[in-house]
Amino acid sequence: MIFNKNLGNIIISSTPGFISIFLSFFTIPIYLNYLGFEKYGNFLILHILLSVVMITNFNLGKIASIKMQKVLKKNKSSIISTTIVTSIISSALVCLLLYLFYIILISLNNNLILNNYKILFFALFFSNVYVTLENISKGLKYYFLSSFGNLIFYSLSLSLPALFILLDFNIYQDVATLFNISLCIKIFGILVIFFTLIYKKYIELKFSPQILKDFLDYGKWQTLSSAYIQIFDFFDKYLIKIFLGAASLSTYSIPQQIAGKLSVISDGLISVFIPKISSSKNKKKTFEILNSNFYSFFYLIGFLLILINPFINEVLIWWLRVSANLEILFLFKIFLMISFYICITHIISTFLDTQKLSKKNSQIETFVLVVFVIGLIISVYYKNINFFAYTMLIRSLIAFFIKAFYIKKFLINFNILILQNIIFILIFLFSINENFQLFYFLSGLFLLLLLFYFPKEIIKKEFLK
């Protein structure tokens, strides 16, 4: 058996994330040793603020990516051209409005002033355009191009400034200077994709009224879902920065940042999953595509996380050395579980979007948001960083179980899946509490269920020749 094209494309799409993990092992200690927790936290918050692009982009590229699978090849250039022009115009308008709103805010409260805030809005504009271009590349199945752009825009823009610190710390110790370097790298990533699409003759003077209609029909629901994701994934960090300080943000963000790298696998999988399932017209094929991708991630990554669990503390202490502390060690295991459930929930959410059920995504996330806000209020009241992590965990578990129940008719062995997830959660909780007898017992039980219920036939059909 050898890998087929699907698995090859997933590997290509995931590679930037793996490179990012590799770079992080070198650059995070550099940032901490030279800048300290406080400055590094301020550098991170500038990049975190750009995550608002999940809302301001309006999912134009994602909608276009799905639409492209349903039209003839000759019509794709009009969809792409219309999407890029719409993205540039909407991004410019949104960034201008946000800038004016911010000017009003700082005129009322000077404490809200951020250093070099003008460049932040400039960076947001380019981030909006980049997300559109990356999704279009995935829709065209140019996985190497989208991966290369992703590597530059996200990984290198965050990691390469650390090299400038090593070259001359006196010049590059300022957070604003480091962020300017990040922005230059991001712009280069945009130009790589943009000029490639021009070279491939996908950007032409053509107009598609239909894609504008799709933006209006589906954009509002997908943007609402993205707004919820923005709140779920980043609002806790804003609150920690405000109420607990930048140093606490660093302590919280380092384990979250590394654990969050699990998403490189699910994102790589989803980048191939979207065009494949969007173009599927056969219900049986759609069923097989969903289950093969969902269970591949659930079983293989779940088993890997259990396998490495006993060695996590030693690895983190060796890596961070003097910067390692008990808080980071504790939070890392929590965030591994959070990241795992965010990833598999993202697969379900993407499936709902491709089936034109974005509204259902939004309805579920509206309910989850209420629970999440209550948890954040409690966390702020007690000013406890661990409470923030547990709030994130509860939110990710509720979202997963509700969405899994909603699509249970599409999932094979659904009842076994629920049992396995309960076991998986208990495995991690017993590990955190150092109850190793129950940890190893439940790990063995999880492995047995994996061996009996692993859907090898559909997975083999999807990923192997």
Coordinates of C-alpha atoms in Angstrom, one line a residue:
M1 CA 0.0 0.0 0.0
I2 CA 1.2 3.6 -0.8
F3 CA -0.2 7.0 -0.1
N4 CA -2.7 8.4 -2.6
K5 CA -3.1 12.0 -3.7
N6 CA -5.5 12.9 -0.9
L7 CA -3.0 11.9 1.8
G8 CA -0.2 13.6 -0.1
N9 CA -2.1 16.8 -0.3
I10 CA -2.9 16.7 3.5
I11 CA 0.8 16.2 4.2
I12 CA 1.7 19.2 2.0
S13 CA -1.0 21.3 3.7
S14 CA 0.2 20.3 7.2
T15 CA 3.9 20.8 6.5
P16 CA 3.9 24.6 7.4
G17 CA 2.5 23.8 10.8
F18 CA 5.1 21.2 11.5
I19 CA 7.8 23.6 10.4
S20 CA 6.2 26.2 12.7
I21 CA 6.4 23.7 15.6
F22 CA 10.1 23.1 14.9
L23 CA 10.8 26.8 14.7
S24 CA 8.9 27.5 18.0
F25 CA 11.2 25.2 19.9
F26 CA 14.0 27.6 19.1
T27 CA 12.3 31.0 18.9
I28 CA 10.1 30.9 22.1
P29 CA 13.1 30.5 24.4
I30 CA 14.9 33.3 22.5
Y31 CA 11.9 35.6 23.0
L32 CA 11.6 34.7 26.7
N33 CA 15.4 35.0 27.5
Y34 CA 15.9 38.3 25.7
L35 CA 12.5 40.1 26.0
G36 CA 11.1 38.4 29.1
F37 CA 7.5 37.4 29.8
E38 CA 6.2 41.0 29.8
K39 CA 7.5 42.1 26.4
Y40 CA 6.9 38.8 24.7
G41 CA 3.3 39.0 25.9
N42 CA 3.0 42.4 24.3
F43 CA 4.5 41.1 21.0
L44 CA 2.0 38.2 21.1
I45 CA -1.0 40.4 21.7
L46 CA -0.3 42.3 18.5
H47 CA -0.5 39.1 16.5
I48 CA -3.5 37.9 18.5
L49 CA -5.3 41.1 17.7
L50 CA -4.9 40.3 14.0
S51 CA -7.1 37.2 14.6
V52 CA -10.1 39.5 14.2
V53 CA -9.5 38.8 10.5
M54 CA -11.7 35.7 11.1
I55 CA -14.6 38.2 11.3
T56 CA -13.5 41.1 9.0
N57 CA -12.7 38.7 6.1
F58 CA -16.4 37.8 5.9
N59 CA -15.3 34.2 4.7
L60 CA -15.3 35.4 1.1
G61 CA -12.5 33.1 0.1
K62 CA -14.1 30.1 1.9
I63 CA -17.4 30.7 0.1
A64 CA -15.6 31.1 -3.2
S65 CA -13.6 27.9 -2.6
I66 CA -16.9 25.9 -2.1
K67 CA -18.6 27.5 -5.1
M68 CA -15.6 26.8 -7.4
Q69 CA -16.2 23.0 -7.0
K70 CA -19.7 23.4 -8.5
V71 CA -18.8 25.3 -11.7
L72 CA -17.0 24.6 -15.0
K73 CA -13.3 25.4 -15.1
K74 CA -13.8 28.3 -17.5
N75 CA -16.0 30.1 -14.9
K76 CA -13.6 29.9 -12.1
S77 CA -11.6 33.0 -13.1
S78 CA -14.6 35.2 -12.8
I79 CA -15.4 33.9 -9.3
I80 CA -11.8 34.4 -8.2
S81 CA -11.5 37.9 -9.7
T82 CA -14.8 39.0 -8.2
T83 CA -13.8 37.6 -4.8
I84 CA -10.4 39.2 -4.7
V85 CA -11.8 42.7 -5.7
T86 CA -14.6 42.3 -3.2
S87 CA -12.1 41.3 -0.5
I88 CA -9.9 44.3 -1.2
I89 CA -12.7 46.8 -1.1
S90 CA -14.5 45.3 1.9
S91 CA -11.2 45.0 3.8
A92 CA -10.3 48.7 3.1
L93 CA -13.7 49.9 4.3
V94 CA -13.8 47.7 7.4
C95 CA -10.2 48.6 8.5
L96 CA -11.0 52.3 7.9
L97 CA -14.2 52.1 10.0
L98 CA -12.4 50.2 12.8
Y99 CA -9.6 52.8 12.7
L100 CA -12.1 55.7 13.1
F101 CA -13.9 53.8 15.9
Y102 CA -10.5 53.3 17.6
I103 CA -9.6 57.0 17.3
I104 CA -12.9 57.8 19.0
L105 CA -12.2 55.3 21.8
I106 CA -8.7 56.6 22.6
S107 CA -10.0 60.2 22.6
L108 CA -12.3 59.1 25.4
N109 CA -9.7 56.9 27.2
N110 CA -6.0 57.4 26.7
N111 CA -5.2 54.1 28.5
L112 CA -6.4 52.3 25.4
I113 CA -3.6 53.6 23.2
L114 CA -1.4 50.9 21.6
N115 CA 2.1 51.6 20.4
N116 CA 2.3 51.9 16.7
Y117 CA -1.5 51.3 16.4
K118 CA -1.6 52.6 12.8
I119 CA 0.5 49.7 11.5
L120 CA -1.8 47.3 13.2
F121 CA -4.8 48.4 11.1
F122 CA -2.5 48.3 8.0
A123 CA -1.6 44.7 9.0
L124 CA -5.3 43.8 9.4
F125 CA -6.0 44.9 5.8
F126 CA -3.3 42.7 4.4
S127 CA -4.4 39.8 6.7
N128 CA -8.0 40.0 5.2
V129 CA -6.6 39.9 1.7
Y130 CA -4.3 37.0 2.5
V131 CA -7.0 34.8 4.0
T132 CA -9.1 35.3 0.8
L133 CA -6.1 34.4 -1.4
E134 CA -5.2 31.3 0.7
N135 CA -8.7 29.9 0.5
I136 CA -8.9 30.5 -3.2
S137 CA -5.6 28.6 -3.6
K138 CA -7.1 25.7 -1.7
G139 CA -10.2 25.8 -3.8
L140 CA -8.1 25.5 -6.9
K141 CA -6.3 22.6 -5.2
Y142 CA -2.9 24.4 -5.3
Y143 CA -1.9 23.0 -2.0
F144 CA 1.8 23.6 -2.3
L145 CA 1.1 27.3 -3.1
S146 CA -1.3 27.7 -0.2
S147 CA 1.1 25.9 2.2
F148 CA 4.1 28.0 1.1
G149 CA 2.1 31.2 1.6
N150 CA 0.9 29.9 5.0
L151 CA 4.5 29.2 6.0
I152 CA 5.5 32.7 5.2
F153 CA 2.5 34.6 6.5
Y154 CA 2.0 32.8 9.8
S155 CA 5.1 30.8 10.8
L156 CA 8.0 32.9 9.5
S157 CA 6.4 36.2 10.4
L158 CA 6.2 35.1 14.0
S159 CA 9.5 33.3 14.2
L160 CA 12.0 35.2 12.0
P161 CA 12.0 38.4 14.2
A162 CA 13.8 36.3 16.8
L163 CA 16.8 36.0 14.5
F164 CA 17.0 39.8 14.4
I165 CA 17.1 39.8 18.2
L166 CA 20.1 37.5 18.1
L167 CA 21.8 39.7 15.4
D168 CA 21.5 42.9 17.4
F169 CA 19.4 43.0 20.6
N170 CA 19.9 46.8 21.1
I171 CA 18.2 47.6 17.8
Y172 CA 15.6 44.9 17.8
Q173 CA 14.4 44.8 21.4
D174 CA 11.5 47.1 20.7
V175 CA 8.1 45.3 20.2
A176 CA 6.9 47.7 17.5
T177 CA 10.1 47.1 15.5
L178 CA 9.7 43.4 15.7
F179 CA 6.1 43.6 14.6
N180 CA 7.1 45.8 11.6
I181 CA 9.4 43.0 10.6
S182 CA 6.6 40.5 10.9
L183 CA 4.4 42.7 8.7
C184 CA 7.0 42.9 5.9
I185 CA 7.3 39.1 5.9
K186 CA 3.4 38.8 5.8
I187 CA 3.3 41.1 2.7
F188 CA 5.8 38.9 0.9
G189 CA 3.6 35.9 1.5
I190 CA 0.7 37.7 0.0
L191 CA 2.6 38.7 -3.1
V192 CA 3.8 35.1 -3.7
I193 CA 0.1 33.8 -4.0
F194 CA -1.2 36.9 -5.8
F195 CA 1.4 36.9 -8.6
T196 CA 1.1 33.1 -8.9
L197 CA -2.6 33.4 -9.6
I198 CA -1.9 36.2 -12.1
Y199 CA 0.6 33.9 -13.8
K200 CA -1.9 31.1 -13.9
K201 CA -4.4 33.6 -15.5
Y202 CA -7.0 33.2 -12.7
I203 CA -7.1 37.0 -12.1
E204 CA -8.8 38.7 -15.1
L205 CA -11.3 41.4 -15.8
K206 CA -14.3 39.2 -15.3
F207 CA -17.3 39.6 -13.0
S208 CA -19.6 37.0 -11.4
P209 CA -23.0 38.2 -10.0
Q210 CA -23.7 34.7 -8.7
I211 CA -20.7 34.7 -6.2
L212 CA -21.9 38.0 -4.9
K213 CA -25.3 36.5 -4.2
D214 CA -23.6 33.6 -2.4
F215 CA -21.7 36.1 -0.3
L216 CA -25.0 37.6 0.8
D217 CA -26.7 34.3 1.3
Y218 CA -24.0 32.4 3.3
G219 CA -21.6 35.1 4.3
K220 CA -23.7 36.4 7.2
W221 CA -24.0 32.9 8.9
Q222 CA -20.3 31.9 8.3
T223 CA -19.2 35.4 9.5
L224 CA -21.3 35.0 12.7
S225 CA -19.8 31.6 13.3
S226 CA -16.3 33.1 12.8
A227 CA -17.2 35.9 15.2
Y228 CA -18.0 33.2 17.8
I229 CA -14.7 31.4 17.0
Q230 CA -12.9 34.8 17.6
I231 CA -14.6 35.1 21.0
F232 CA -14.0 31.5 21.9
D233 CA -10.3 31.4 20.8
F234 CA -9.1 34.8 21.7
F235 CA -11.3 36.7 24.1
D236 CA -9.8 34.9 27.1
K237 CA -6.4 36.2 26.1
Y238 CA -7.7 39.8 25.9
L239 CA -9.2 39.5 29.4
I240 CA -6.0 37.9 30.8
K241 CA -3.9 40.8 29.4
I242 CA -6.3 43.4 30.9
F243 CA -6.9 41.8 34.4
L244 CA -3.8 39.7 35.0
G245 CA -1.1 41.4 32.9
A246 CA 1.2 40.6 30.0
A247 CA 3.4 38.2 32.0
S248 CA 0.4 36.0 32.8
L249 CA -0.6 36.2 29.2
S250 CA 2.8 34.7 28.2
T251 CA 2.4 31.9 30.8
Y252 CA -1.1 31.2 29.5
S253 CA -0.2 31.6 25.8
I254 CA 3.0 29.5 25.6
P255 CA 1.3 26.1 26.4
Q256 CA -1.7 27.1 24.4
Q257 CA 0.4 28.1 21.4
I258 CA 2.3 24.8 21.3
A259 CA -0.8 22.6 22.1
G260 CA -2.7 24.5 19.4
K261 CA -0.3 23.2 16.8
L262 CA -2.5 20.2 16.6
S263 CA -4.6 22.3 14.3
V264 CA -1.9 22.0 11.6
I265 CA -3.0 18.5 11.0
S266 CA -6.8 19.2 11.1
D267 CA -6.3 22.3 9.0
G268 CA -4.3 20.4 6.4
L269 CA -7.0 17.7 6.4
I270 CA -9.8 20.3 6.0
S271 CA -8.0 22.1 3.2
V272 CA -8.3 18.9 1.1
F273 CA -11.7 17.9 2.7
I274 CA -13.6 21.1 1.6
P275 CA -13.2 20.9 -2.2
K276 CA -13.5 17.1 -2.1
I277 CA -16.8 17.0 -0.2
S278 CA -18.2 20.1 -1.8
S279 CA -17.9 18.5 -5.2
S280 CA -19.4 15.2 -4.1
K281 CA -22.9 14.6 -5.5
N282 CA -23.3 11.1 -4.1
K283 CA -24.6 10.6 -0.5
K284 CA -22.6 7.5 0.0
K285 CA -19.4 9.1 -1.1
T286 CA -20.1 12.1 1.1
F287 CA -20.7 9.8 4.1
E288 CA -17.4 8.0 3.4
I289 CA -15.4 11.2 3.0
L290 CA -16.7 12.6 6.3
N291 CA -16.1 9.4 8.3
S292 CA -12.7 8.7 6.9
N293 CA -11.4 12.2 7.6
F294 CA -13.1 12.5 11.0
Y295 CA -12.1 9.1 12.4
S296 CA -8.6 9.3 11.0
F297 CA -8.0 12.4 13.1
F298 CA -9.9 11.1 16.1
Y299 CA -8.2 7.8 16.4
L300 CA -4.7 8.5 15.2
I301 CA -4.2 11.8 17.0
G302 CA -6.1 10.7 20.1
F303 CA -3.9 7.6 20.4
L304 CA -0.7 9.7 19.8
L305 CA -1.7 12.1 22.6
I306 CA -2.2 9.3 25.0
L307 CA 1.1 7.8 24.0
I308 CA 3.2 10.9 24.7
N309 CA 1.2 11.9 27.8
P310 CA 3.6 10.4 30.4
F311 CA 6.6 12.2 28.9
I312 CA 5.2 15.7 28.4
N313 CA 6.5 17.2 31.7
E314 CA 10.1 16.1 31.1
V315 CA 10.1 17.4 27.5
L316 CA 8.7 20.8 28.5
I317 CA 11.3 21.2 31.3
W318 CA 14.1 20.2 29.0
W319 CA 12.8 22.7 26.3
L320 CA 12.0 25.8 28.4
R321 CA 14.7 25.2 31.1
V322 CA 14.7 28.1 33.5
S323 CA 11.5 29.5 32.0
A324 CA 9.6 26.3 32.8
N325 CA 7.2 26.4 35.8
L326 CA 4.5 24.2 37.3
E327 CA 1.8 26.5 35.9
I328 CA 3.0 26.0 32.3
L329 CA 3.3 22.2 32.8
F330 CA -0.3 22.0 34.2
L331 CA -1.8 24.2 31.5
F332 CA -0.1 22.3 28.6
K333 CA -2.1 19.1 29.3
I334 CA -5.3 21.1 29.6
F335 CA -4.7 22.8 26.3
L336 CA -3.8 19.6 24.5
M337 CA -7.2 18.3 25.3
I338 CA -8.8 21.6 24.3
S339 CA -7.0 21.7 21.0
F340 CA -7.9 18.1 20.2
Y341 CA -11.6 18.9 20.7
I342 CA -11.5 22.2 18.8
C343 CA -9.9 20.3 15.9
I344 CA -12.5 17.5 15.6
T345 CA -15.3 20.0 16.1
H346 CA -13.8 22.1 13.3
I347 CA -14.1 19.1 11.0
I348 CA -17.8 18.8 11.9
S349 CA -18.4 22.5 11.5
T350 CA -16.7 22.5 8.0
F351 CA -18.9 19.6 7.0
L352 CA -22.0 21.6 8.0
D353 CA -20.8 24.6 6.0
T354 CA -20.3 22.5 2.9
Q355 CA -23.8 21.1 3.3
K356 CA -25.2 24.7 3.4
L357 CA -26.0 24.3 7.1
S358 CA -23.9 27.3 8.4
K359 CA -27.0 28.6 10.1
K360 CA -27.1 25.5 12.3
N361 CA -23.4 26.1 13.2
S362 CA -24.3 29.6 14.4
Q363 CA -27.3 28.4 16.4
I364 CA -25.3 25.8 18.3
E365 CA -22.4 28.3 18.9
T366 CA -24.9 30.9 20.2
F367 CA -25.9 28.5 23.0
V368 CA -22.2 27.6 23.7
L369 CA -21.4 31.3 23.9
V370 CA -23.7 31.8 26.9
V371 CA -21.9 29.1 28.9
F372 CA -18.5 30.5 27.8
V373 CA -19.3 34.0 28.9
I374 CA -20.4 32.7 32.4
G375 CA -17.1 30.9 32.7
L376 CA -15.2 34.0 31.7
I377 CA -17.0 36.1 34.3
I378 CA -16.2 33.6 37.0
S379 CA -12.5 33.5 35.8
V380 CA -12.2 37.3 35.9
Y381 CA -13.8 37.5 39.3
Y382 CA -11.4 35.1 40.9
K383 CA -8.5 36.3 38.6
N384 CA -7.4 32.7 38.3
I385 CA -5.5 31.7 35.1
N386 CA -6.5 28.0 35.6
F387 CA -10.2 29.0 35.6
F388 CA -9.7 30.5 32.1
A389 CA -8.3 27.2 30.9
Y390 CA -11.1 25.1 32.4
T391 CA -13.6 27.5 30.8
M392 CA -12.0 26.9 27.4
L393 CA -12.1 23.1 28.0
I394 CA -15.8 23.1 29.0
R395 CA -16.7 25.2 26.0
S396 CA -14.8 22.9 23.6
L397 CA -16.4 19.8 25.0
I398 CA -20.0 21.2 24.9
A399 CA -19.5 22.4 21.3
F400 CA -18.2 19.0 20.2
F401 CA -20.9 16.8 21.8
I402 CA -23.8 19.0 20.6
K403 CA -22.5 19.1 17.0
A404 CA -21.7 15.4 17.1
F405 CA -25.2 14.6 18.2
Y406 CA -26.6 16.8 15.4
I407 CA -24.8 14.8 12.7
K408 CA -24.9 11.4 14.4
K409 CA -26.8 9.9 11.5
F410 CA -23.8 10.7 9.3
L411 CA -21.3 9.1 11.7
I412 CA -20.7 5.4 12.0
N413 CA -20.5 3.7 15.4
F414 CA -21.9 6.9 17.1
N415 CA -22.6 5.3 20.5
I416 CA -19.1 3.9 20.7
L417 CA -17.7 7.2 19.7
I418 CA -19.4 8.9 22.7
L419 CA -18.0 6.2 25.0
Q420 CA -14.5 6.6 23.6
N421 CA -14.7 10.4 24.2
I422 CA -15.7 9.9 27.8
I423 CA -12.8 7.6 28.3
F424 CA -10.4 9.9 26.5
I425 CA -11.4 12.9 28.7
L426 CA -11.0 10.8 31.9
I427 CA -7.5 9.6 30.7
F428 CA -6.3 13.2 30.6
L429 CA -8.0 14.2 33.8
F430 CA -6.4 11.3 35.7
S431 CA -3.1 12.2 34.1
I432 CA -3.3 15.8 35.3
N433 CA -4.2 14.6 38.8
E434 CA -1.3 12.0 38.6
N435 CA -3.6 9.0 39.1
F436 CA -1.5 6.8 36.9
Q437 CA -3.2 3.5 37.7
L438 CA -6.5 4.7 36.3
F439 CA -4.6 6.5 33.5
Y440 CA -3.0 3.3 32.2
F441 CA -6.2 1.2 32.7
L442 CA -8.3 3.6 30.7
S443 CA -5.6 4.0 28.1
G444 CA -5.6 0.2 27.5
L445 CA -9.4 0.3 27.2
F446 CA -9.2 3.1 24.6
L447 CA -6.7 1.1 22.6
L448 CA -9.0 -2.0 22.7
L449 CA -11.9 0.0 21.4
L450 CA -9.7 1.5 18.7
L451 CA -8.6 -1.9 17.5
F452 CA -12.2 -3.2 17.4
Y453 CA -13.9 -0.2 15.8
F454 CA -11.2 1.5 13.7
P455 CA -13.0 1.9 10.2
K456 CA -10.0 0.7 8.3
E457 CA -11.8 0.0 5.0
I458 CA -13.1 3.5 4.4
I459 CA -9.9 5.1 5.6
K460 CA -7.8 2.8 3.3
K461 CA -10.1 3.7 0.4
E462 CA -9.7 7.4 1.1
F463 CA -6.0 7.7 1.8
L464 CA -4.3 4.6 0.3
K465 CA -4.0 3.1 -3.2

